[in-house]
Coordinates of N, CA and C in Angstrom, one line a residue:
M72 N 76.6 8.6 -225.2 CA 74.6 8.1 -225.1 C 75.0 7.0 -224.8
L73 N 74.0 6.6 -223.7 CA 73.5 5.4 -223.2 C 72.6 4.9 -223.5
E74 N 72.8 3.4 -224.2 CA 71.4 2.7 -224.7 C 71.2 2.1 -223.8
P75 N 70.2 1.9 -222.6 CA 69.9 0.9 -222.0 C 69.1 -0.2 -222.7
K76 N 69.2 -1.6 -222.6 CA 68.7 -2.5 -222.8 C 67.0 -2.7 -222.7
L77 N 66.5 -2.0 -221.8 CA 64.7 -2.1 -221.5 C 64.3 -1.0 -220.9
N78 N 63.5 -0.5 -221.4 CA 62.4 1.1 -221.5 C 62.0 0.8 -220.2
L79 N 62.7 1.7 -218.9 CA 62.3 1.4 -217.9 C 62.3 2.9 -217.2
L80 N 61.3 3.3 -216.4 CA 61.7 4.8 -216.0 C 62.9 4.7 -214.9
T81 N 63.4 3.7 -214.4 CA 64.0 4.1 -213.4 C 65.5 3.7 -214.4
N82 N 65.6 4.0 -215.6 CA 67.2 3.7 -216.3 C 67.5 5.5 -216.0
R83 N 66.4 6.4 -215.4 CA 67.1 7.7 -215.7 C 67.9 7.8 -214.0
I84 N 67.3 7.0 -213.3 CA 68.2 7.1 -211.5 C 69.4 6.2 -211.4
R85 N 68.8 5.1 -212.4 CA 69.5 4.2 -212.3 C 71.3 4.3 -213.0
L86 N 71.9 5.4 -212.8 CA 73.2 5.6 -213.8 C 74.6 5.4 -212.5
D87 N 75.6 5.2 -213.3 CA 77.1 4.9 -212.7 C 77.7 6.7 -212.8
E88 N 78.1 7.2 -211.6 CA 78.8 8.4 -211.1 C 79.9 8.9 -211.9
E89 N 80.2 7.5 -211.5 CA 81.8 7.5 -212.3 C 81.3 8.0 -214.3
Q90 N 80.6 8.3 -214.6 CA 80.4 8.0 -216.0 C 79.9 9.7 -216.1
M91 N 79.6 10.0 -215.4 CA 79.0 12.1 -215.2 C 80.0 12.7 -214.7
T92 N 79.6 14.1 -214.5 CA 80.6 15.1 -214.4 C 79.9 15.5 -213.4
D93 N 80.4 16.2 -212.0 CA 80.0 16.5 -211.0 C 78.4 17.1 -211.4
A94 N 78.7 17.8 -211.8 CA 76.7 18.4 -211.5 C 76.5 17.7 -213.1
V95 N 75.1 17.2 -212.7 CA 74.3 16.2 -213.8 C 73.2 17.0 -213.9
W96 N 72.1 17.6 -214.9 CA 71.1 17.8 -215.4 C 70.3 16.9 -215.0
M97 N 69.1 17.1 -215.3 CA 68.4 15.8 -215.3 C 66.9 16.8 -216.0
S98 N 66.3 16.0 -216.9 CA 64.8 16.9 -218.2 C 64.4 15.9 -218.2
D99 N 62.9 16.3 -218.2 CA 62.0 15.7 -219.2 C 62.4 16.1 -221.0
D100 N 62.0 15.3 -221.2 CA 62.6 15.4 -223.2 C 61.3 16.7 -223.8
D101 N 60.7 17.1 -222.9 CA 59.8 18.0 -223.6 C 60.0 19.7 -223.2
V102 N 61.1 19.9 -222.5 CA 61.0 21.3 -221.2 C 61.8 22.0 -222.5
M103 N 61.5 22.9 -222.7 CA 62.0 24.4 -222.9 C 62.8 25.3 -221.9
V104 N 64.2 25.4 -221.8 CA 64.6 26.4 -221.0 C 65.5 27.1 -221.5
M105 N 65.8 28.6 -220.7 CA 66.9 29.4 -221.9 C 68.3 28.7 -221.3
E106 N 69.2 29.0 -222.1 CA 70.8 29.4 -221.8 C 70.9 29.7 -220.4
E107 N 70.4 31.1 -220.5 CA 70.8 32.1 -219.2 C 70.3 31.9 -218.1
D108 N 69.1 31.1 -217.9 CA 68.6 30.3 -216.6 C 69.0 29.5 -216.6
L109 N 69.6 28.5 -217.1 CA 70.9 27.0 -216.5 C 71.8 27.9 -216.4
L110 N 72.4 28.4 -217.1 CA 74.2 29.2 -216.6 C 74.0 29.9 -215.0
R111 N 73.0 30.6 -215.1 CA 72.4 30.9 -213.8 C 72.1 30.3 -212.5
A112 N 71.7 28.8 -212.6 CA 71.0 28.1 -212.2 C 73.0 27.2 -211.9
Y113 N 73.0 27.3 -212.4 CA 74.6 26.3 -212.3 C 75.4 27.2 -211.7
S114 N 75.9 28.5 -212.3 CA 76.5 29.3 -211.7 C 76.4 29.2 -209.7
M115 N 75.2 29.6 -209.2 CA 74.8 29.7 -207.5 C 75.1 28.1 -207.2
W116 N 74.7 27.0 -208.3 CA 74.4 25.8 -207.4 C 76.3 25.8 -207.2
K117 N 77.2 25.9 -207.7 CA 78.3 25.8 -207.7 C 79.2 25.7 -206.2
T118 N 78.1 26.9 -205.9 CA 78.4 27.0 -204.1 C 78.0 26.5 -203.5
M119 N 77.2 25.9 -203.6 CA 76.2 24.7 -202.9 C 75.8 23.4 -203.4
P120 N 76.6 22.7 -203.4 CA 76.2 21.9 -205.0 C 75.8 20.8 -204.1
D121 N 75.9 20.5 -202.8 CA 74.8 19.4 -202.3 C 73.3 20.3 -202.2
Q122 N 73.0 20.5 -202.6 CA 71.5 21.1 -202.6 C 70.9 20.9 -204.0
L123 N 70.1 21.0 -204.3 CA 68.9 20.7 -205.1 C 68.5 22.2 -206.2
F124 N 68.3 21.9 -207.2 CA 68.2 23.0 -207.9 C 67.2 23.2 -208.8
G125 N 65.9 22.8 -209.0 CA 64.9 22.8 -209.7 C 64.0 23.9 -210.2
F126 N 63.6 24.1 -211.6 CA 62.5 25.0 -212.2 C 61.2 24.5 -211.3
A127 N 61.0 23.4 -211.5 CA 59.5 23.0 -211.3 C 59.6 22.7 -210.1
C128 N 58.5 23.0 -208.7 CA 59.1 23.1 -208.0 C 57.5 22.4 -207.0
R129 N 57.8 21.7 -206.3 CA 56.3 21.4 -205.6 C 56.6 21.0 -204.4
S130 N 55.5 20.2 -203.5 CA 55.3 20.2 -202.0 C 54.7 19.1 -201.5
H131 N 54.5 19.0 -200.3 CA 53.7 17.7 -199.5 C 52.5 18.8 -198.5
S132 N 52.5 18.0 -198.2 CA 51.1 18.5 -197.0 C 50.9 17.2 -196.1
K133 N 50.6 17.2 -194.8 CA 50.0 16.5 -193.9 C 48.7 16.3 -193.3
R134 N 47.9 14.8 -193.9 CA 46.7 15.2 -193.2 C 46.5 15.0 -192.6
K135 N 45.2 14.9 -191.9 CA 44.5 14.7 -190.5 C 44.8 13.3 -190.0
N136 N 45.1 12.5 -190.8 CA 45.1 11.3 -190.5 C 46.4 10.3 -190.2
G137 N 47.3 11.4 -190.6 CA 49.0 11.2 -190.6 C 49.5 11.2 -191.3
S138 N 49.0 10.8 -192.5 CA 49.5 10.3 -194.2 C 50.0 12.0 -194.7
Y139 N 50.2 11.4 -196.1 CA 50.7 12.5 -196.7 C 50.3 12.6 -197.8
R140 N 50.3 14.1 -198.7 CA 49.8 14.3 -199.6 C 50.3 15.1 -200.8
Y141 N 50.7 14.7 -201.7 CA 51.4 15.2 -202.7 C 50.7 16.4 -203.5
N142 N 51.1 17.9 -203.4 CA 50.5 19.2 -204.2 C 51.5 19.8 -205.5
M143 N 50.2 19.7 -206.6 CA 51.3 20.1 -207.7 C 51.6 21.5 -207.4
G144 N 51.6 22.1 -206.3 CA 51.8 23.7 -206.7 C 52.5 23.7 -204.8
F145 N 52.2 24.8 -204.5 CA 53.4 25.3 -203.2 C 52.3 25.1 -202.1
H146 N 52.7 25.3 -200.7 CA 52.2 24.9 -199.5 C 52.4 26.3 -198.9
D147 N 51.6 26.8 -198.7 CA 51.8 27.8 -197.9 C 53.0 28.9 -198.2
G148 N 53.1 28.8 -199.6 CA 54.1 29.7 -200.1 C 55.7 28.5 -200.4
K149 N 55.3 27.6 -199.9 CA 56.6 27.0 -199.9 C 56.5 25.8 -200.7
F150 N 57.9 25.2 -200.9 CA 58.1 24.1 -201.7 C 58.7 22.7 -200.8
S151 N 58.6 21.6 -201.2 CA 59.7 20.6 -200.4 C 60.5 19.2 -202.0
M152 N 60.1 19.7 -203.1 CA 60.6 18.8 -203.9 C 60.9 19.7 -205.2
F153 N 61.3 19.1 -206.3 CA 61.5 19.4 -207.3 C 60.8 18.2 -208.5
L154 N 60.7 18.4 -209.8 CA 60.5 17.9 -210.8 C 61.8 18.0 -211.6
P155 N 62.1 17.4 -212.9 CA 63.5 17.1 -213.4 C 63.0 18.0 -214.8
A156 N 62.6 18.9 -214.9 CA 62.0 19.4 -215.6 C 62.6 21.4 -215.3
P157 N 63.9 21.5 -215.8 CA 65.0 20.6 -215.1 C 65.4 20.7 -213.3
L158 N 66.5 19.4 -213.7 CA 66.8 19.2 -212.1 C 68.0 19.0 -212.3
L159 N 68.6 20.1 -211.0 CA 70.2 20.2 -211.0 C 71.1 19.2 -210.1
L160 N 71.6 18.3 -210.1 CA 71.8 18.0 -208.5 C 73.4 16.9 -208.7
H161 N 74.1 16.9 -208.0 CA 75.4 16.4 -207.8 C 75.6 14.8 -208.2
R162 N 76.6 14.2 -208.6 CA 76.5 12.7 -209.1 C 76.6 11.9 -207.8
K163 N 77.3 12.6 -206.9 CA 77.5 11.2 -205.8 C 75.9 11.2 -205.0
Y164 N 74.7 11.8 -205.5 CA 73.5 11.2 -205.0 C 73.1 10.3 -205.5
F165 N 74.2 9.7 -206.8 CA 73.4 8.8 -207.6 C 74.0 7.4 -206.6
S166 N 75.4 7.3 -206.4 CA 75.5 5.8 -205.6 C 74.2 5.6 -204.3
L167 N 74.2 7.0 -203.6 CA 72.7 6.8 -202.7 C 71.5 5.8 -203.8
I168 N 71.4 6.6 -204.3 CA 70.1 6.0 -205.1 C 70.2 4.7 -205.5
G169 N 71.7 4.1 -206.0 CA 71.2 2.8 -206.4 C 71.3 1.8 -205.5
A170 N 71.8 2.4 -204.3 CA 71.4 1.4 -202.7 C 70.2 1.0 -202.6
L171 N 69.4 1.6 -203.0 CA 68.2 1.7 -202.3 C 67.7 0.2 -202.6
P172 N 66.8 0.0 -202.3 CA 66.3 -1.7 -201.9 C 65.6 -1.6 -203.3
E173 N 65.7 -3.2 -204.0 CA 65.1 -3.3 -205.2 C 63.9 -3.0 -205.2
S174 N 62.7 -3.5 -204.2 CA 61.6 -2.9 -204.4 C 61.1 -1.5 -204.5
V175 N 61.8 -0.5 -204.3 CA 61.7 1.0 -204.5 C 61.6 0.9 -206.3
F176 N 62.7 0.3 -207.2 CA 62.9 0.4 -208.1 C 61.8 -0.2 -209.1
E177 N 61.4 -1.4 -208.5 CA 60.2 -1.9 -209.0 C 59.0 -1.5 -208.6
M178 N 58.9 -1.1 -207.6 CA 57.2 0.1 -207.6 C 57.5 1.2 -208.5
I179 N 58.7 1.9 -209.0 CA 58.7 3.2 -209.6 C 58.0 2.5 -211.2
D180 N 58.9 1.1 -211.9 CA 58.5 0.7 -212.8 C 57.0 0.4 -213.4
R181 N 57.2 -0.4 -212.1 CA 55.2 -1.1 -211.8 C 54.2 0.0 -212.4
N182 N 54.6 1.4 -211.5 CA 53.7 2.7 -211.7 C 53.9 3.7 -212.9
T183 N 55.4 3.2 -213.0 CA 55.5 4.6 -214.4 C 55.7 5.8 -213.4
N184 N 55.9 5.9 -212.5 CA 55.8 7.3 -211.9 C 57.0 7.4 -210.5
C185 N 57.2 8.7 -209.9 CA 58.1 8.7 -208.6 C 59.3 8.7 -208.8
E186 N 59.8 8.5 -209.8 CA 61.3 8.4 -209.9 C 62.0 9.5 -209.4
D187 N 61.3 10.9 -209.3 CA 61.8 11.8 -209.3 C 61.1 12.5 -207.8
I188 N 60.4 11.9 -207.3 CA 60.3 11.8 -205.6 C 61.1 11.1 -204.7
I189 N 61.6 9.9 -205.5 CA 62.7 9.5 -204.6 C 64.2 9.7 -204.7
I190 N 64.7 11.0 -205.5 CA 65.6 11.6 -205.8 C 65.7 12.9 -204.7
N191 N 64.4 13.5 -204.6 CA 64.4 14.1 -203.2 C 64.1 13.5 -202.2
F192 N 64.0 12.5 -202.0 CA 64.2 11.9 -200.1 C 65.4 11.6 -200.0
V193 N 66.3 11.0 -201.4 CA 67.6 10.6 -200.9 C 68.2 11.7 -200.5
V194 N 67.8 12.9 -201.5 CA 69.4 14.1 -200.8 C 68.3 15.0 -199.7
A195 N 67.3 14.8 -199.4 CA 66.8 15.6 -198.3 C 67.7 14.7 -197.0
N196 N 67.2 13.7 -197.4 CA 67.6 12.4 -196.0 C 69.2 12.5 -195.9
A197 N 70.1 12.6 -196.8 CA 71.2 12.9 -196.8 C 72.1 14.1 -196.1
T198 N 71.2 15.2 -196.4 CA 71.6 16.8 -196.6 C 70.8 17.0 -195.0
R199 N 69.8 16.3 -194.6 CA 68.9 16.6 -193.7 C 68.9 18.3 -193.5
G200 N 68.6 19.2 -194.6 CA 68.2 20.7 -194.7 C 66.8 20.3 -195.6
A201 N 66.7 21.3 -195.8 CA 65.7 22.0 -196.9 C 65.8 21.7 -198.2
A202 N 65.1 21.5 -199.2 CA 64.8 20.9 -200.1 C 66.3 21.2 -201.3
G203 N 66.0 22.6 -201.2 CA 67.1 23.1 -202.2 C 66.8 25.0 -202.6
V204 N 66.7 25.2 -204.1 CA 66.7 26.4 -204.6 C 65.9 26.0 -205.6
C205 N 64.7 27.3 -205.6 CA 63.7 26.9 -206.8 C 64.0 27.6 -207.5
V206 N 64.5 27.8 -208.7 CA 64.8 28.9 -209.7 C 63.9 29.5 -210.6
V207 N 63.7 30.7 -210.5 CA 62.5 31.0 -211.4 C 63.1 31.8 -212.6
P208 N 62.9 31.4 -213.7 CA 63.2 31.7 -214.7 C 62.5 33.0 -215.5
R209 N 63.2 33.6 -216.4 CA 62.9 34.8 -216.6 C 61.6 34.8 -217.5
A210 N 60.7 36.3 -217.3 CA 58.9 36.0 -218.5 C 59.5 35.5 -219.4
G211 N 58.6 34.2 -219.9 CA 58.5 33.8 -220.9 C 60.1 33.1 -221.5
S212 N 60.8 32.5 -220.8 CA 61.6 31.6 -220.8 C 61.7 30.3 -220.9
Y213 N 60.6 30.0 -220.5 CA 60.3 28.6 -219.6 C 59.4 28.1 -220.2
G214 N 59.0 26.7 -220.4 CA 57.5 25.7 -220.6 C 58.0 24.8 -221.6
K215 N 56.8 24.2 -222.2 CA 56.8 23.2 -222.8 C 57.2 23.4 -224.4
I216 N 58.2 22.6 -224.8 CA 58.7 23.4 -226.1 C 57.5 23.4 -227.3
D217 N 56.3 23.0 -227.2 CA 55.5 23.6 -228.2 C 54.2 24.5 -227.6
G218 N 54.7 24.3 -226.2 CA 53.7 25.8 -226.0 C 52.8 25.5 -224.8
K219 N 52.8 24.1 -225.0 CA 52.0 23.7 -224.5 C 52.0 21.8 -223.4
S220 N 51.4 21.0 -223.0 CA 51.8 19.9 -222.3 C 50.7 18.9 -223.0
N221 N 51.8 17.8 -223.9 CA 50.6 16.5 -224.3 C 49.8 16.3 -223.5
T222 N 48.5 16.5 -222.8 CA 47.8 16.2 -222.0 C 47.1 15.0 -222.2
S223 N 47.4 14.2 -223.3 CA 46.4 13.0 -223.7 C 47.7 11.8 -223.2
T224 N 49.0 12.3 -223.7 CA 50.2 11.0 -223.5 C 50.8 11.2 -221.7
A225 N 50.9 12.4 -221.8 CA 52.0 12.7 -220.5 C 51.2 11.9 -219.2
L226 N 51.7 11.0 -218.9 CA 51.9 10.9 -217.4 C 51.3 11.1 -216.3
R227 N 51.1 12.7 -216.5 CA 50.2 13.4 -214.8 C 48.8 13.4 -215.8
A228 N 48.7 13.3 -217.0 CA 47.1 13.0 -218.0 C 46.3 11.7 -217.0
R229 N 47.0 10.7 -216.5 CA 46.5 9.9 -215.9 C 45.4 10.1 -214.8
K230 N 44.3 9.6 -214.6 CA 43.3 10.3 -213.6 C 43.9 9.3 -212.2
S231 N 45.1 8.4 -212.3 CA 45.4 8.0 -210.7 C 46.6 8.6 -210.5
H232 N 47.1 9.7 -211.5 CA 48.2 10.0 -210.9 C 49.0 10.8 -209.5
M233 N 48.2 11.9 -209.3 CA 47.9 12.2 -207.8 C 48.1 11.4 -207.0
K234 N 47.1 10.3 -207.0 CA 46.7 9.4 -205.9 C 48.2 8.5 -206.2
D235 N 48.6 8.1 -206.9 CA 50.1 7.6 -207.2 C 50.8 8.2 -206.6
R236 N 51.0 9.4 -206.3 CA 52.2 10.4 -206.3 C 52.2 10.7 -204.7
S237 N 50.9 10.7 -204.1 CA 50.7 10.5 -202.9 C 51.2 9.1 -202.1
S238 N 51.0 8.1 -202.7 CA 51.1 6.9 -202.2 C 52.6 6.8 -202.4
C239 N 52.8 7.3 -203.6 CA 54.3 6.8 -203.3 C 55.2 7.5 -201.9
L240 N 54.9 9.3 -202.0 CA 55.1 9.8 -200.9 C 55.3 9.0 -199.1
N241 N 54.2 8.4 -199.3 CA 53.7 7.4 -197.8 C 54.9 6.5 -198.0
E242 N 54.9 5.6 -198.7 CA 55.3 4.0 -198.9 C 57.1 5.0 -198.7
F243 N 57.5 5.9 -199.6 CA 59.2 6.5 -199.2 C 58.9 6.7 -197.6
V244 N 58.0 7.4 -196.8 CA 58.2 7.4 -195.9 C 58.4 6.5 -194.8
K245 N 57.6 5.1 -195.2 CA 57.8 4.0 -194.4 C 59.3 3.8 -194.7
L246 N 59.7 3.9 -196.0 CA 61.1 3.4 -195.9 C 62.1 4.3 -195.1
Y247 N 62.2 5.0 -195.5 CA 63.0 5.6 -194.2 C 62.8 6.1 -193.5
G248 N 61.5 5.7 -192.3 CA 60.9 5.8 -190.7 C 60.8 7.5 -190.6
Y249 N 60.8 7.9 -191.5 CA 60.6 9.7 -191.0 C 60.4 10.1 -192.1
M250 N 59.5 11.6 -192.2 CA 59.3 12.3 -193.6 C 60.8 13.7 -193.3
P251 N 61.6 13.1 -194.5 CA 63.1 13.8 -195.1 C 62.6 15.1 -195.6
L252 N 61.7 15.0 -196.5 CA 61.6 16.9 -197.2 C 60.6 18.0 -196.3
K253 N 61.5 18.6 -196.4 CA 61.4 20.0 -195.4 C 60.6 21.3 -196.4
L254 N 59.7 22.0 -196.4 CA 59.3 22.9 -196.6 C 60.1 24.2 -196.8
S255 N 60.0 24.9 -198.0 CA 61.3 25.6 -198.1 C 60.6 27.0 -198.8
N256 N 61.1 28.0 -198.9 CA 60.9 29.8 -199.5 C 62.3 30.1 -200.3
N257 N 63.7 28.8 -200.0 CA 64.2 29.8 -201.0 C 64.4 29.6 -202.7
F258 N 64.5 30.7 -202.8 CA 64.3 30.9 -204.4 C 64.8 31.7 -204.9
L259 N 65.9 31.6 -206.6 CA 66.4 32.2 -206.9 C 65.8 33.1 -208.5
A260 N 65.6 33.9 -207.9 CA 64.8 34.5 -209.5 C 66.0 35.9 -209.8
P261 N 65.6 36.1 -210.9 CA 66.4 37.7 -211.5 C 66.2 38.5 -211.1
T262 N 67.6 39.4 -210.5 CA 67.5 40.8 -210.1 C 66.4 41.6 -210.2
R263 N 66.2 41.4 -211.8 CA 65.2 42.8 -212.2 C 63.4 41.7 -212.6
Y264 N 63.8 40.8 -211.9 CA 62.5 39.8 -212.1 C 61.8 39.1 -210.7
S265 N 61.2 39.8 -209.8 CA 60.6 39.1 -209.0 C 59.1 39.4 -208.9
H266 N 58.4 39.2 -210.4 CA 57.1 39.1 -209.5 C 56.4 38.1 -209.2
H267 N 57.2 36.4 -208.9 CA 56.8 35.4 -208.5 C 56.1 35.0 -207.5
P268 N 54.3 34.6 -207.2 CA 53.6 35.3 -206.3 C 54.3 35.2 -205.0
H269 N 55.2 33.9 -204.9 CA 55.5 32.7 -203.5 C 57.2 33.5 -203.0
L270 N 57.7 34.5 -203.8 CA 58.7 34.7 -203.9 C 59.2 35.5 -202.4
N271 N 60.0 34.9 -201.5 CA 59.8 35.8 -199.9 C 61.5 36.6 -200.5
R272 N 60.7 37.9 -200.1 CA 62.0 38.8 -200.3 C 63.3 38.7 -199.6
S273 N 63.2 38.3 -198.3 CA 64.0 38.2 -197.6 C 65.4 37.2 -198.3
T274 N 64.7 36.6 -198.1 CA 65.3 35.5 -199.1 C 66.2 35.3 -199.9
T275 N 65.4 35.5 -201.0 CA 65.5 35.9 -202.2 C 66.7 37.4 -202.5
L276 N 66.6 38.3 -201.5 CA 67.4 39.0 -201.6 C 68.6 39.0 -201.1
K277 N 68.9 37.5 -200.1 CA 70.0 37.1 -199.8 C 70.8 36.1 -200.9
L278 N 69.7 35.4 -201.8 CA 70.4 34.6 -202.8 C 71.3 35.3 -203.4
R279 N 70.2 36.3 -204.0 CA 70.6 37.1 -205.0 C 72.3 38.0 -204.9
K280 N 72.4 37.9 -203.3 CA 73.6 38.7 -202.8 C 74.6 38.0 -203.0
H281 N 74.1 36.7 -202.4 CA 75.2 35.1 -202.4 C 75.9 35.5 -203.8
Y282 N 74.9 35.3 -204.8 CA 74.8 34.9 -206.0 C 76.2 36.0 -207.1
S283 N 75.8 37.3 -206.7 CA 76.6 38.6 -207.2 C 78.0 38.5 -207.0
K284 N 78.5 37.3 -205.8 CA 79.7 37.3 -205.8 C 80.4 36.2 -206.4
H285 N 79.8 35.5 -206.6 CA 80.4 34.3 -207.6 C 80.3 34.5 -209.3

């Protein structure tokens, strides 16, 4: 158990990769996920460890003026980033995160927001590929611990939340000089559970076939 000296949002991404296992689970403290779903995601992740695996999938879109907007849900049935709710990634990415300009960490702590977005940018820039895999949990096996989010205290309850996250997208695009996030429709769903409205049948079946071999 590591106890940081200061209570900063960036504490969750400023980590020493030498103190971790190859697989790192990151999660908000109010999320409930069944062990079966975690193990299913981990089993698949071991076959493609460069990818992110997440349960809460989000997207971005481009405005007419060329700027980018953060979307709470999917964009045309696709996603491009994940929230840490939970998120599975390889420890090697934390050295890349640690090498980011100090101004990035200052912005995240100042706004108490976007530490998850920069993770997605770092991985997308490193892999030059799609976002990763959106894990679809079994019905009723995923959600907030108390059955609902605490809308009065959650960061997303702030009126400026969506605006702040869109602002982060555009600041990070300036940092990298391009938009590394790519829309994807790679879902991992239980074999007997494919009700998700955005599941791409061919992609999902391909993932299932791959998963069944391991």
